[in-house]
PDB file of C-alpha atoms in Angstrom:
ATOM      1  CA  UNK A 842     164.140 -98.046 133.202  1.00 93.00           C
ATOM      2  CA  UNK A 843     163.951 -98.691 136.931  1.00 95.00           C
ATOM      3  CA  UNK A 844     166.470 -95.935 137.632  1.00 96.00           C
ATOM      4  CA  UNK A 845     164.463 -93.535 135.451  1.00 96.00           C
ATOM      5  CA  UNK A 846     161.281 -94.238 137.381  1.00 95.00           C
ATOM      6  CA  UNK A 847     163.159 -93.920 140.679  1.00 96.00           C
ATOM      7  CA  UNK A 848     164.670 -90.585 139.682  1.00 95.00           C
ATOM      8  CA  UNK A 849     161.296 -89.360 138.469  1.00 94.00           C
ATOM      9  CA  UNK A 850     159.688 -90.311 141.774  1.00 93.00           C
ATOM     10  CA  UNK A 851     162.377 -89.278 144.254  1.00 94.00           C
ATOM     11  CA  UNK A 852     164.503 -86.688 142.412  1.00 92.00           C
ATOM     12  CA  UNK A 853     162.486 -85.285 139.507  1.00 87.00           C
ATOM     13  CA  UNK A 854     164.523 -82.002 139.392  1.00 89.00           C
ATOM     14  CA  UNK A 855     161.762 -80.367 137.359  1.00 91.00           C
ATOM     15  CA  UNK A 856     158.883 -81.417 135.161  1.00 91.00           C
ATOM     16  CA  UNK A 857     159.607 -80.353 131.612  1.00 91.00           C
ATOM     17  CA  UNK A 858     156.613 -81.936 129.928  1.00 92.00           C
ATOM     18  CA  UNK A 859     153.101 -81.886 131.248  1.00 92.00           C
ATOM     19  CA  UNK A 860     150.193 -83.976 129.973  1.00 94.00           C
ATOM     20  CA  UNK A 861     149.210 -84.302 127.203  1.00 96.00           C
ATOM     21  CA  UNK A 862     152.612 -83.360 125.713  1.00 96.00           C
ATOM     22  CA  UNK A 863     154.463 -86.083 127.581  1.00 96.00           C
ATOM     23  CA  UNK A 864     152.480 -88.645 125.556  1.00 97.00           C
ATOM     24  CA  UNK A 865     154.709 -87.734 122.606  1.00 97.00           C
ATOM     25  CA  UNK A 866     157.171 -90.119 124.276  1.00 98.00           C
ATOM     26  CA  UNK A 867     155.133 -93.017 122.937  1.00 98.00           C
ATOM     27  CA  UNK A 868     156.567 -92.414 119.449  1.00 98.00           C
ATOM     28  CA  UNK A 869     160.268 -92.952 120.276  1.00 98.00           C
ATOM     29  CA  UNK A 870     159.361 -95.657 122.807  1.00 98.00           C
ATOM     30  CA  UNK A 871     157.362 -97.705 120.298  1.00 98.00           C
ATOM     31  CA  UNK A 872     159.680 -97.004 117.365  1.00 98.00           C
ATOM     32  CA  UNK A 873     162.714 -97.984 119.457  1.00 98.00           C
ATOM     33  CA  UNK A 874     161.026-101.224 120.457  1.00 98.00           C
ATOM     34  CA  UNK A 875     160.106-101.893 116.821  1.00 98.00           C
ATOM     35  CA  UNK A 876     163.643-101.081 115.585  1.00 98.00           C
ATOM     36  CA  UNK A 877     165.278-103.397 118.112  1.00 98.00           C
ATOM     37  CA  UNK A 878     162.803-106.234 117.485  1.00 98.00           C
ATOM     38  CA  UNK A 879     163.005-106.058 113.672  1.00 98.00           C
ATOM     39  CA  UNK A 880     166.810-105.907 113.799  1.00 98.00           C
ATOM     40  CA  UNK A 881     166.965-108.913 116.131  1.00 97.00           C
ATOM     41  CA  UNK A 882     164.627-110.771 113.771  1.00 97.00           C
ATOM     42  CA  UNK A 883     166.980-109.943 110.883  1.00 97.00           C
ATOM     43  CA  UNK A 884     169.870-111.497 112.833  1.00 95.00           C
ATOM     44  CA  UNK A 885     167.838-114.625 113.561  1.00 94.00           C
ATOM     45  CA  UNK A 886     166.729-114.966 109.934  1.00 95.00           C
ATOM     46  CA  UNK A 887     170.367-114.830 108.803  1.00 95.00           C
ATOM     47  CA  UNK A 888     171.340-117.276 111.576  1.00 93.00           C
ATOM     48  CA  UNK A 889     174.108-115.075 112.947  1.00 93.00           C
ATOM     49  CA  UNK A 890     175.005-114.404 116.578  1.00 89.00           C
ATOM     50  CA  UNK A 891     172.452-112.215 118.338  1.00 91.00           C
ATOM     51  CA  UNK A 892     173.981-112.096 121.821  1.00 89.00           C
ATOM     52  CA  UNK A 893     176.875-109.582 122.148  1.00 87.00           C
ATOM     53  CA  UNK A 894     180.215-111.161 121.221  1.00 83.00           C
ATOM     54  CA  UNK A 895     178.608-114.333 119.867  1.00 86.00           C
ATOM     55  CA  UNK A 896     180.247-115.530 116.679  1.00 85.00           C
ATOM     56  CA  UNK A 897     179.015-113.600 113.657  1.00 89.00           C
ATOM     57  CA  UNK A 898     178.515-115.723 110.570  1.00 92.00           C
ATOM     58  CA  UNK A 899     177.724-112.815 108.248  1.00 95.00           C
ATOM     59  CA  UNK A 900     177.888-109.032 108.114  1.00 96.00           C
ATOM     60  CA  UNK A 901     174.328-107.706 108.347  1.00 97.00           C
ATOM     61  CA  UNK A 902     173.843-104.595 106.203  1.00 97.00           C
ATOM     62  CA  UNK A 903     170.144-104.684 105.337  1.00 96.00           C
ATOM     63  CA  UNK A 904     167.070-103.301 107.053  1.00 97.00           C
ATOM     64  CA  UNK A 905     167.861-100.743 109.739  1.00 98.00           C
ATOM     65  CA  UNK A 906     171.529-101.701 109.407  1.00 98.00           C
ATOM     66  CA  UNK A 907     171.590 -99.584 106.240  1.00 97.00           C
ATOM     67  CA  UNK A 908     171.212 -96.460 108.412  1.00 98.00           C
ATOM     68  CA  UNK A 909     172.957 -97.320 111.667  1.00 98.00           C
ATOM     69  CA  UNK A 910     175.511 -99.968 112.583  1.00 98.00           C
ATOM     70  CA  UNK A 911     173.733-100.545 115.894  1.00 98.00           C
ATOM     71  CA  UNK A 912     169.962-100.470 115.433  1.00 98.00           C
ATOM     72  CA  UNK A 913     169.278-102.760 118.391  1.00 98.00           C
ATOM     73  CA  UNK A 914     171.231-100.518 120.753  1.00 98.00           C
ATOM     74  CA  UNK A 915     169.771 -97.393 119.157  1.00 98.00           C
ATOM     75  CA  UNK A 916     166.318 -98.916 119.586  1.00 98.00           C
ATOM     76  CA  UNK A 917     167.035 -99.415 123.294  1.00 98.00           C
ATOM     77  CA  UNK A 918     168.150 -95.787 123.656  1.00 98.00           C
ATOM     78  CA  UNK A 919     165.032 -94.563 121.825  1.00 98.00           C
ATOM     79  CA  UNK A 920     162.878 -96.772 124.061  1.00 98.00           C
ATOM     80  CA  UNK A 921     164.457 -95.229 127.163  1.00 98.00           C
ATOM     81  CA  UNK A 922     164.216 -91.686 125.769  1.00 98.00           C
ATOM     82  CA  UNK A 923     160.538 -92.268 125.052  1.00 98.00           C
ATOM     83  CA  UNK A 924     160.024 -93.584 128.570  1.00 98.00           C
ATOM     84  CA  UNK A 925     161.747 -90.535 130.047  1.00 97.00           C
ATOM     85  CA  UNK A 926     159.564 -88.283 127.910  1.00 97.00           C
ATOM     86  CA  UNK A 927     156.457 -90.075 129.130  1.00 97.00           C
ATOM     87  CA  UNK A 928     157.567 -89.523 132.713  1.00 97.00           C
ATOM     88  CA  UNK A 929     158.109 -85.850 131.873  1.00 96.00           C
ATOM     89  CA  UNK A 930     160.752 -85.000 134.492  1.00 95.00           C
ATOM     90  CA  UNK A 931     164.319 -83.900 133.879  1.00 94.00           C
ATOM     91  CA  UNK A 932     165.583 -86.400 136.457  1.00 94.00           C
ATOM     92  CA  UNK A 933     164.247 -89.293 134.416  1.00 96.00           C
ATOM     93  CA  UNK A 934     166.368 -88.182 131.439  1.00 96.00           C
ATOM     94  CA  UNK A 935     169.719 -88.606 133.238  1.00 96.00           C
ATOM     95  CA  UNK A 936     170.070 -92.386 132.716  1.00 97.00           C
ATOM     96  CA  UNK A 937     169.538 -92.171 128.928  1.00 98.00           C
ATOM     97  CA  UNK A 938     172.951 -90.741 127.893  1.00 98.00           C
ATOM     98  CA  UNK A 939     174.609 -92.790 130.644  1.00 98.00           C
ATOM     99  CA  UNK A 940     173.081 -95.957 129.171  1.00 98.00           C
ATOM    100  CA  UNK A 941     174.287 -94.983 125.658  1.00 98.00           C
ATOM    101  CA  UNK A 942     177.799 -94.337 126.964  1.00 98.00           C
ATOM    102  CA  UNK A 943     177.913 -97.666 128.827  1.00 98.00           C
ATOM    103  CA  UNK A 944     176.677 -99.565 125.764  1.00 98.00           C
ATOM    104  CA  UNK A 945     179.241 -97.891 123.518  1.00 98.00           C
ATOM    105  CA  UNK A 946     182.135 -98.384 125.928  1.00 98.00           C
ATOM    106  CA  UNK A 947     181.349-101.944 127.026  1.00 97.00           C
ATOM    107  CA  UNK A 948     179.817-103.463 123.894  1.00 96.00           C
ATOM    108  CA  UNK A 949     179.968-101.468 120.662  1.00 97.00           C
ATOM    109  CA  UNK A 950     183.699-100.700 120.615  1.00 97.00           C
ATOM    110  CA  UNK A 951     184.598-104.340 121.323  1.00 95.00           C
ATOM    111  CA  UNK A 952     182.068-105.629 118.806  1.00 95.00           C
ATOM    112  CA  UNK A 953     183.539-103.332 116.151  1.00 96.00           C
ATOM    113  CA  UNK A 954     187.031-104.723 116.775  1.00 95.00           C
ATOM    114  CA  UNK A 955     185.592-108.234 116.569  1.00 94.00           C
ATOM    115  CA  UNK A 956     183.772-107.430 113.302  1.00 95.00           C
ATOM    116  CA  UNK A 957     186.884-105.877 111.798  1.00 96.00           C
ATOM    117  CA  UNK A 958     188.851-109.035 112.581  1.00 95.00           C
ATOM    118  CA  UNK A 959     186.091-111.326 111.300  1.00 94.00           C
ATOM    119  CA  UNK A 960     185.151-109.436 108.126  1.00 96.00           C
ATOM    120  CA  UNK A 961     188.161-107.213 107.356  1.00 97.00           C
ATOM    121  CA  UNK A 962     187.766-104.910 104.383  1.00 98.00           C
ATOM    122  CA  UNK A 963     184.065-105.705 104.025  1.00 97.00           C
ATOM    123  CA  UNK A 964     183.402-104.339 107.529  1.00 97.00           C
ATOM    124  CA  UNK A 965     185.734-101.363 107.006  1.00 98.00           C
ATOM    125  CA  UNK A 966     183.816-100.414 103.851  1.00 98.00           C
ATOM    126  CA  UNK A 967     180.500-100.764 105.709  1.00 98.00           C
ATOM    127  CA  UNK A 968     181.905 -98.746 108.624  1.00 97.00           C
ATOM    128  CA  UNK A 969     182.902 -95.942 106.251  1.00 98.00           C
ATOM    129  CA  UNK A 970     179.359 -95.819 104.756  1.00 97.00           C
ATOM    130  CA  UNK A 971     177.189 -96.229 107.847  1.00 98.00           C
ATOM    131  CA  UNK A 972     177.490 -94.263 111.080  1.00 98.00           C
ATOM    132  CA  UNK A 973     177.750 -95.930 114.479  1.00 98.00           C
ATOM    133  CA  UNK A 974     174.564 -94.369 115.894  1.00 97.00           C
ATOM    134  CA  UNK A 975     172.860 -92.169 113.293  1.00 92.00           C
TER     135      UNK A 975
END
């Protein structure tokens, strides 16, 4: 978020959305925040590890997890995309795909290996039904 604001301020490239259209960014920003918060609450209610690579005690497949295997990460990406839209400059968009790539490379791929080891066929079946992002 800080890098997005910095790029918007010092290297905006071009403004692609002017007011009031940039306010459309509130929708993905708020929905992303909601998705991440509700998914974290689901983890806490099932008393399974919330912090990346914490021990998982169960495979969560309800709520937003029915549609994406990573709703907390997707929520973060939507939050950032909404923030970039609010800023309205092309420069502020650059960190969004970079963030998604870093999350996938450094967290998601390892977590999937961990889940496959922990839950075996149950996770493989879930993985075949539900996409990683959307």
